[in-house]
N, CA and C atoms as an extended XYZ file, in Angstrom:
261
Properties=species:S:1:pos:R:3:atomname:S:1:resname:S:1:resid:I:1 pbc="F F F"
N         8.331       49.903       -3.452 N   PRO     1
C         8.616       50.316       -4.843 CA  PRO     1
C         8.386       51.800       -5.072 C   PRO     1
N         7.586       52.436       -4.213 N   LEU     2
C         7.262       53.843       -4.423 CA  LEU     2
C         8.358       54.793       -3.925 C   LEU     2
N         9.190       54.319       -3.031 N   THR     3
C        10.214       55.200       -2.450 CA  THR     3
C        11.641       54.708       -2.654 C   THR     3
N        11.832       53.529       -3.227 N   CYS     4
C        13.198       53.026       -3.323 CA  CYS     4
C        13.937       53.677       -4.492 C   CYS     4
N        15.254       53.681       -4.368 N   GLY     5
C        16.081       54.178       -5.454 CA  GLY     5
C        16.318       53.075       -6.481 C   GLY     5
N        16.612       53.468       -7.650 N   LEU     6
C        16.885       52.527       -8.744 CA  LEU     6
C        18.402       52.548       -8.973 C   LEU     6
N        19.093       51.452       -8.608 N   VAL     7
C        20.551       51.431       -8.721 CA  VAL     7
C        21.040       50.773      -10.007 C   VAL     7
N        20.134       50.153      -10.748 N   GLY     8
C        20.504       49.524      -11.989 CA  GLY     8
C        19.450       48.546      -12.454 C   GLY     8
N        19.695       47.972      -13.606 N   ILE     9
C        18.770       47.009      -14.197 CA  ILE     9
C        19.591       45.840      -14.705 C   ILE     9
N        19.110       44.612      -14.398 N   SER    10
C        19.730       43.402      -14.935 CA  SER    10
C        18.911       42.934      -16.133 C   SER    10
N        19.582       42.538      -17.185 N   VAL    11
C        18.919       42.095      -18.388 CA  VAL    11
C        19.607       40.848      -18.941 C   VAL    11
N        18.850       40.059      -19.662 N   SER    12
C        19.395       38.913      -20.381 CA  SER    12
C        18.497       38.638      -21.566 C   SER    12
N        19.081       38.285      -22.681 N   TRP    13
C        18.257       37.932      -23.836 CA  TRP    13
C        18.682       36.612      -24.451 C   TRP    13
N        19.640       35.939      -23.752 N   GLU    14
C        20.035       34.611      -24.194 CA  GLU    14
C        20.404       33.758      -22.985 C   GLU    14
N        20.171       32.466      -23.092 N   GLU    15
C        20.427       31.553      -21.992 CA  GLU    15
C        21.899       31.600      -21.558 C   GLU    15
N        22.112       31.662      -20.255 N   GLY    16
C        23.443       31.607      -19.716 CA  GLY    16
C        24.213       32.918      -19.691 C   GLY    16
N        23.581       34.002      -20.127 N   ARG    17
C        24.251       35.309      -20.143 CA  ARG    17
C        23.344       36.352      -19.536 C   ARG    17
N        23.908       37.185      -18.698 N   GLY    18
C        23.157       38.273      -18.102 CA  GLY    18
C        24.071       39.479      -17.902 C   GLY    18
N        23.462       40.636      -17.828 N   TYR    19
C        24.213       41.866      -17.715 CA  TYR    19
C        23.554       42.772      -16.678 C   TYR    19
N        24.391       43.456      -15.910 N   PHE    20
C        23.889       44.443      -14.955 CA  PHE    20
C        24.295       45.826      -15.422 C   PHE    20
N        23.315       46.693      -15.589 N   LEU    21
C        23.554       48.077      -16.019 CA  LEU    21
C        23.423       48.961      -14.779 C   LEU    21
N        24.559       49.374      -14.174 N   PRO    22
C        24.492       50.136      -12.930 CA  PRO    22
C        24.327       51.637      -13.162 C   PRO    22
N        23.457       52.271      -12.354 N   PHE    23
C        23.422       53.728      -12.362 CA  PHE    23
C        23.332       54.339      -10.971 C   PHE    23
N        23.472       53.540       -9.962 N   GLY    24
C        23.455       54.088       -8.631 CA  GLY    24
C        24.340       53.318       -7.678 C   GLY    24
N        25.324       52.617       -8.205 N   VAL    25
C        26.197       51.788       -7.380 CA  VAL    25
C        27.200       52.687       -6.653 C   VAL    25
N        27.339       52.474       -5.367 N   GLN    26
C        28.295       53.244       -4.570 CA  GLN    26
C        29.605       52.480       -4.495 C   GLN    26
N        30.463       52.651       -5.478 N   SER    27
C        31.722       51.928       -5.543 CA  SER    27
C        32.724       52.694       -6.363 C   SER    27
N        33.974       52.628       -5.972 N   ASP    28
C        35.040       53.279       -6.749 CA  ASP    28
C        35.463       52.438       -7.940 C   ASP    28
N        35.087       51.169       -7.947 N   THR    29
C        35.526       50.260       -9.016 CA  THR    29
C        34.459       50.068      -10.090 C   THR    29
N        33.257       50.481       -9.839 N   GLU    30
C        32.164       50.321      -10.819 CA  GLU    30
C        31.934       51.639      -11.545 C   GLU    30
N        31.651       51.515      -12.821 N   VAL    31
C        31.292       52.715      -13.609 CA  VAL    31
C        29.781       52.820      -13.633 C   VAL    31
N        29.241       53.951      -13.270 N   ASN    32
C        27.809       54.181      -13.305 CA  ASN    32
C        27.404       54.792      -14.649 C   ASN    32
N        26.341       54.285      -15.191 N   LEU    33
C        25.768       54.821      -16.415 CA  LEU    33
C        24.834       55.960      -16.034 C   LEU    33
N        24.618       56.910      -16.940 N   PRO    34
C        23.639       57.959      -16.642 CA  PRO    34
C        22.222       57.383      -16.605 C   PRO    34
N        21.545       57.470      -15.458 N   LYS    35
C        20.252       56.796      -15.280 CA  LYS    35
C        19.210       57.257      -16.310 C   LYS    35
N        19.038       58.529      -16.471 N   GLY    36
C        18.013       59.010      -17.422 CA  GLY    36
C        18.243       58.537      -18.833 C   GLY    36
N        19.474       58.651      -19.310 N   GLU    37
C        19.787       58.246      -20.672 CA  GLU    37
C        19.629       56.716      -20.844 C   GLU    37
N        20.057       55.967      -19.828 N   THR    38
C        19.942       54.507      -19.905 CA  THR    38
C        18.485       54.085      -19.934 C   THR    38
N        17.665       54.681      -19.056 N   LEU    39
C        16.245       54.358      -19.072 CA  LEU    39
C        15.600       54.743      -20.384 C   LEU    39
N        15.991       55.867      -20.955 N   ASP    40
C        15.463       56.281      -22.256 CA  ASP    40
C        15.794       55.295      -23.348 C   ASP    40
N        17.008       54.717      -23.288 N   LEU    41
C        17.408       53.716      -24.283 CA  LEU    41
C        16.649       52.393      -24.098 C   LEU    41
N        16.370       52.039      -22.829 N   LEU    42
C        15.663       50.788      -22.548 CA  LEU    42
C        14.146       50.922      -22.670 C   LEU    42
N        13.625       52.134      -22.562 N   ARG    43
C        12.174       52.352      -22.566 CA  ARG    43
C        11.454       51.699      -23.754 C   ARG    43
N        11.939       51.835      -24.983 N   PRO    44
C        11.212       51.202      -26.105 CA  PRO    44
C        11.121       49.672      -25.974 C   PRO    44
N        12.080       49.051      -25.309 N   ILE    45
C        12.020       47.602      -25.100 CA  ILE    45
C        11.109       47.275      -23.935 C   ILE    45
N        11.311       47.977      -22.827 N   LEU    46
C        10.529       47.693      -21.617 CA  LEU    46
C         9.043       48.014      -21.790 C   LEU    46
N         8.713       49.018      -22.590 N   GLU    47
C         7.310       49.417      -22.785 CA  GLU    47
C         6.653       48.742      -23.962 C   GLU    47
N         7.372       47.883      -24.671 N   ASN    48
C         6.819       47.174      -25.831 CA  ASN    48
C         6.208       45.860      -25.362 C   ASN    48
N         4.892       45.764      -25.468 N   ALA    49
C         4.175       44.559      -25.015 CA  ALA    49
C         4.493       43.348      -25.903 C   ALA    49
N         4.968       43.573      -27.118 N   GLU    50
C         5.318       42.490      -28.032 CA  GLU    50
C         6.590       41.752      -27.586 C   GLU    50
N         7.454       42.434      -26.846 N   ILE    51
C         8.690       41.837      -26.342 CA  ILE    51
C         8.386       41.288      -24.953 C   ILE    51
N         8.371       39.978      -24.830 N   LYS    52
C         7.994       39.319      -23.574 CA  LYS    52
C         9.115       39.417      -22.556 C   LYS    52
N         8.733       39.673      -21.291 N   LYS    53
C         9.691       39.771      -20.198 CA  LYS    53
C         9.442       38.699      -19.175 C   LYS    53
N        10.509       38.090      -18.681 N   CYS    54
C        10.455       37.107      -17.611 CA  CYS    54
C        11.372       37.579      -16.500 C   CYS    54
N        11.023       37.268      -15.277 N   GLY    55
C        11.874       37.690      -14.176 CA  GLY    55
C        11.400       37.165      -12.854 C   GLY    55
N        12.019       37.675      -11.805 N   LEU    56
C        11.694       37.314      -10.417 CA  LEU    56
C        11.117       38.528       -9.714 C   LEU    56
N         9.934       38.378       -9.159 N   ASN    57
C         9.278       39.476       -8.428 CA  ASN    57
C         8.998       40.679       -9.301 C   ASN    57
N         8.460       40.416      -10.484 N   LEU    58
C         8.224       41.490      -11.456 CA  LEU    58
C         7.167       42.498      -11.013 C   LEU    58
N         6.270       42.087      -10.135 N   LYS    59
C         5.288       43.054       -9.631 CA  LYS    59
C         6.007       44.189       -8.910 C   LYS    59
N         7.021       43.874       -8.127 N   TYR    60
C         7.823       44.887       -7.456 CA  TYR    60
C         8.579       45.749       -8.478 C   TYR    60
N         9.224       45.074       -9.438 N   ASP    61
C         9.985       45.806      -10.473 CA  ASP    61
C         9.074       46.730      -11.267 C   ASP    61
N         7.871       46.266      -11.546 N   LEU    62
C         6.894       47.065      -12.269 CA  LEU    62
C         6.636       48.387      -11.509 C   LEU    62
N         6.442       48.285      -10.173 N   GLY    63
C         6.222       49.484       -9.371 CA  GLY    63
C         7.390       50.398       -9.335 C   GLY    63
N         8.601       49.845       -9.188 N   VAL    64
C         9.817       50.662       -9.139 CA  VAL    64
C        10.007       51.395      -10.480 C   VAL    64
N         9.888       50.653      -11.562 N   LEU    65
C        10.059       51.297      -12.879 CA  LEU    65
C         8.994       52.353      -13.114 C   LEU    65
N         7.775       52.094      -12.712 N   ARG    66
C         6.699       53.078      -12.873 CA  ARG    66
C         7.048       54.366      -12.138 C   ARG    66
N         7.568       54.220      -10.911 N   THR    67
C         7.991       55.383      -10.119 CA  THR    67
C         9.073       56.200      -10.843 C   THR    67
N         9.860       55.534      -11.671 N   HIS    68
C        10.932       56.207      -12.395 CA  HIS    68
C        10.538       56.492      -13.864 C   HIS    68
N         9.242       56.473      -14.153 N   GLY    69
C         8.750       56.920      -15.440 CA  GLY    69
C         8.712       55.900      -16.545 C   GLY    69
N         8.837       54.614      -16.222 N   VAL    70
C         8.807       53.559      -17.248 CA  VAL    70
C         7.602       52.672      -16.993 C   VAL    70
N         6.735       52.501      -17.984 N   GLU    71
C         5.551       51.644      -17.889 CA  GLU    71
C         5.862       50.302      -18.561 C   GLU    71
N         6.432       49.355      -17.793 N   MET    72
C         6.800       48.078      -18.349 CA  MET    72
C         5.573       47.298      -18.804 C   MET    72
N         5.667       46.731      -19.982 N   LYS    73
C         4.568       45.928      -20.561 CA  LYS    73
C         5.155       44.632      -21.107 C   LYS    73
N         4.307       43.659      -21.281 N   GLY    74
C         4.726       42.407      -21.895 CA  GLY    74
C         5.261       41.386      -20.896 C   GLY    74
N         4.793       41.463      -19.650 N   ILE    75
C         5.237       40.474      -18.662 CA  ILE    75
C         4.661       39.110      -19.017 C   ILE    75
N         5.562       38.146      -19.220 N   ALA    76
C         5.133       36.807      -19.628 CA  ALA    76
C         5.264       35.780      -18.504 C   ALA    76
N         6.239       35.962      -17.606 N   PHE    77
C         6.465       34.942      -16.574 CA  PHE    77
C         7.197       35.548      -15.386 C   PHE    77
N         6.716       35.243      -14.202 N   ASP    78
C         7.342       35.673      -12.953 CA  ASP    78
C         7.621       34.426      -12.133 C   ASP    78
N         8.890       34.079      -11.952 N   SER    79
C         9.233       32.831      -11.268 CA  SER    79
C         8.861       32.879       -9.789 C   SER    79
N         8.802       34.044       -9.187 N   MET    80
C         8.388       34.142       -7.784 CA  MET    80
C         6.891       33.797       -7.651 C   MET    80
N         6.096       34.320       -8.545 N   LEU    81
C         4.676       34.016       -8.563 CA  LEU    81
C         4.456       32.531       -8.873 C   LEU    81
N         5.208       31.975       -9.826 N   ALA    82
C         5.083       30.576      -10.165 CA  ALA    82
C         5.425       29.693       -8.974 C   ALA    82
N         6.478       30.050       -8.239 N   SER    83
C         6.873       29.292       -7.040 CA  SER    83
C         5.744       29.309       -5.999 C   SER    83
N         5.141       30.456       -5.825 N   TYR    84
C         4.049       30.593       -4.866 CA  TYR    84
C         2.877       29.657       -5.250 C   TYR    84
N         2.538       29.680       -6.522 N   VAL    85
C         1.399       28.865       -6.997 CA  VAL    85
C         1.713       27.359       -6.848 C   VAL    85
N         2.939       26.960       -7.169 N   ILE    86
C         3.316       25.555       -7.060 CA  ILE    86
C         3.338       25.106       -5.616 C   ILE    86
N         3.820       25.951       -4.717 N   ASN    87
C         3.945       25.544       -3.321 CA  ASN    87
C         2.659       25.805       -2.545 C   ASN    87
């Protein structure tokens, strides 16, 4: 997480729908968003502890985002961690 590039962020706020916001995709068919501006727009959500976040392998994502200047707060559930505990 300390040296990897950030190529985008996937988000979802309703069941059955998800979105990928790309800013480092190497493709002629994909439109890349400006990384700095996109992170600035997402920062108030990602850094708000009141807005709960769920995901897979969030410890890794936390490190990647921190490296890129975002202090994610409000982690409520990590399915990778839950799978480890169950198994």
